[in-house]
Amino acid sequence: MIDCSAAVGRLWDYLERELTPADRAKFEEHLDFCRRCCGELEFAEELRRFMARTPDVELPPSLVARFDRLITELAGDGTQ
């Protein structure tokens, strides 16, 4: 089983289908009980959809900084 930090670190690889079957299974096992990471996955999926629809839009610096803080916080937090 992986913790939240590992799950967040693998989030984009999961979305891009770049995880090995074993790592994908561990990621999905974590999602089975972690609502926080499920929320992060949903957010990342929505962000990808938005970016695909509007590839020429530049994100505001404040939003980029917010993403950076969120990712740093989640990567450093091994709790569920």
PDB file of C-alpha atoms in Angstrom:
ATOM      1  CA  MET A   1       0.000   0.000   0.000  1.00  0.00           C
ATOM      2  CA  ILE A   2       1.226   3.498  -0.778  1.00  0.00           C
ATOM      3  CA  ASP A   3       0.695   6.683   1.228  1.00  0.00           C
ATOM      4  CA  CYS A   4      -0.661  10.044   0.041  1.00  0.00           C
ATOM      5  CA  SER A   5       2.775  11.397  -0.772  1.00  0.00           C
ATOM      6  CA  ALA A   6       3.493   8.492  -3.114  1.00  0.00           C
ATOM      7  CA  ALA A   7       0.008   8.709  -4.628  1.00  0.00           C
ATOM      8  CA  VAL A   8       0.364  12.411  -5.396  1.00  0.00           C
ATOM      9  CA  GLY A   9       3.802  11.756  -6.858  1.00  0.00           C
ATOM     10  CA  ARG A  10       2.277   9.205  -9.234  1.00  0.00           C
ATOM     11  CA  LEU A  11      -0.904  11.097 -10.060  1.00  0.00           C
ATOM     12  CA  TRP A  12       0.097  12.429 -13.475  1.00  0.00           C
ATOM     13  CA  ASP A  13       1.772   9.169 -14.463  1.00  0.00           C
ATOM     14  CA  TYR A  14      -1.481   7.435 -13.567  1.00  0.00           C
ATOM     15  CA  LEU A  15      -3.478   9.827 -15.733  1.00  0.00           C
ATOM     16  CA  GLU A  16      -1.038   9.373 -18.611  1.00  0.00           C
ATOM     17  CA  ARG A  17      -1.207   5.573 -18.170  1.00  0.00           C
ATOM     18  CA  GLU A  18       2.543   5.429 -17.608  1.00  0.00           C
ATOM     19  CA  LEU A  19       2.488   3.328 -14.429  1.00  0.00           C
ATOM     20  CA  THR A  20       3.383  -0.323 -14.456  1.00  0.00           C
ATOM     21  CA  PRO A  21       0.421  -2.630 -13.777  1.00  0.00           C
ATOM     22  CA  ALA A  22       1.726  -3.215 -10.238  1.00  0.00           C
ATOM     23  CA  ASP A  23       2.107   0.513  -9.511  1.00  0.00           C
ATOM     24  CA  ARG A  24      -1.303   1.214 -11.048  1.00  0.00           C
ATOM     25  CA  ALA A  25      -2.844  -1.409  -8.745  1.00  0.00           C
ATOM     26  CA  LYS A  26      -1.149   0.160  -5.683  1.00  0.00           C
ATOM     27  CA  PHE A  27      -2.358   3.611  -6.731  1.00  0.00           C
ATOM     28  CA  GLU A  28      -5.916   2.382  -7.199  1.00  0.00           C
ATOM     29  CA  GLU A  29      -5.805   0.500  -3.899  1.00  0.00           C
ATOM     30  CA  HIS A  30      -4.881   3.764  -2.186  1.00  0.00           C
ATOM     31  CA  LEU A  31      -7.784   5.522  -3.930  1.00  0.00           C
ATOM     32  CA  ASP A  32     -10.166   2.882  -2.577  1.00  0.00           C
ATOM     33  CA  PHE A  33      -9.841   4.359   0.911  1.00  0.00           C
ATOM     34  CA  CYS A  34      -8.403   7.867   0.540  1.00  0.00           C
ATOM     35  CA  ARG A  35     -11.011  10.511  -0.184  1.00  0.00           C
ATOM     36  CA  ARG A  36      -8.412  13.262  -0.238  1.00  0.00           C
ATOM     37  CA  CYS A  37      -6.451  11.670  -3.073  1.00  0.00           C
ATOM     38  CA  CYS A  38      -9.676  10.863  -4.929  1.00  0.00           C
ATOM     39  CA  GLY A  39     -10.403  14.577  -4.796  1.00  0.00           C
ATOM     40  CA  GLU A  40      -6.931  15.363  -6.103  1.00  0.00           C
ATOM     41  CA  LEU A  41      -7.446  12.914  -8.952  1.00  0.00           C
ATOM     42  CA  GLU A  42     -10.789  14.490  -9.842  1.00  0.00           C
ATOM     43  CA  PHE A  43      -9.207  17.940  -9.756  1.00  0.00           C
ATOM     44  CA  ALA A  44      -6.321  16.814 -11.992  1.00  0.00           C
ATOM     45  CA  GLU A  45      -8.739  15.220 -14.459  1.00  0.00           C
ATOM     46  CA  GLU A  46     -10.779  18.424 -14.628  1.00  0.00           C
ATOM     47  CA  LEU A  47      -7.618  20.486 -15.045  1.00  0.00           C
ATOM     48  CA  ARG A  48      -6.519  18.257 -17.940  1.00  0.00           C
ATOM     49  CA  ARG A  49      -9.924  18.654 -19.610  1.00  0.00           C
ATOM     50  CA  PHE A  50      -9.771  22.419 -19.186  1.00  0.00           C
ATOM     51  CA  MET A  51      -6.247  22.628 -20.578  1.00  0.00           C
ATOM     52  CA  ALA A  52      -7.206  20.432 -23.544  1.00  0.00           C
ATOM     53  CA  ARG A  53     -10.102  22.749 -24.376  1.00  0.00           C
ATOM     54  CA  THR A  54      -8.093  25.939 -23.953  1.00  0.00           C
ATOM     55  CA  PRO A  55      -4.435  25.203 -24.799  1.00  0.00           C
ATOM     56  CA  ASP A  56      -3.594  28.854 -25.508  1.00  0.00           C
ATOM     57  CA  VAL A  57      -4.750  30.124 -22.127  1.00  0.00           C
ATOM     58  CA  GLU A  58      -1.964  31.034 -19.746  1.00  0.00           C
ATOM     59  CA  LEU A  59      -2.767  30.321 -16.116  1.00  0.00           C
ATOM     60  CA  PRO A  60      -2.569  33.325 -13.806  1.00  0.00           C
ATOM     61  CA  PRO A  61       0.593  33.362 -11.654  1.00  0.00           C
ATOM     62  CA  SER A  62      -1.512  33.262  -8.482  1.00  0.00           C
ATOM     63  CA  LEU A  63      -3.152  30.018  -9.637  1.00  0.00           C
ATOM     64  CA  VAL A  64       0.209  28.478 -10.549  1.00  0.00           C
ATOM     65  CA  ALA A  65       1.544  29.420  -7.096  1.00  0.00           C
ATOM     66  CA  ARG A  66      -1.532  27.850  -5.494  1.00  0.00           C
ATOM     67  CA  PHE A  67      -0.963  24.607  -7.426  1.00  0.00           C
ATOM     68  CA  ASP A  68       2.680  24.596  -6.356  1.00  0.00           C
ATOM     69  CA  ARG A  69       1.747  25.027  -2.682  1.00  0.00           C
ATOM     70  CA  LEU A  70      -0.880  22.303  -2.903  1.00  0.00           C
ATOM     71  CA  ILE A  71       1.484  19.835  -4.554  1.00  0.00           C
ATOM     72  CA  THR A  72       4.229  20.619  -2.049  1.00  0.00           C
ATOM     73  CA  GLU A  73       1.813  20.186   0.848  1.00  0.00           C
ATOM     74  CA  LEU A  74       0.464  16.886  -0.454  1.00  0.00           C
ATOM     75  CA  ALA A  75       3.873  15.500  -1.376  1.00  0.00           C
ATOM     76  CA  GLY A  76       5.121  16.184   2.127  1.00  0.00           C
ATOM     77  CA  ASP A  77       2.085  14.766   3.878  1.00  0.00           C
ATOM     78  CA  GLY A  78       1.999  10.984   4.196  1.00  0.00           C
ATOM     79  CA  THR A  79      -1.380  10.957   5.918  1.00  0.00           C
ATOM     80  CA  GLN A  80      -4.676  10.006   4.335  1.00  0.00           C
TER      81      GLN A  80
END
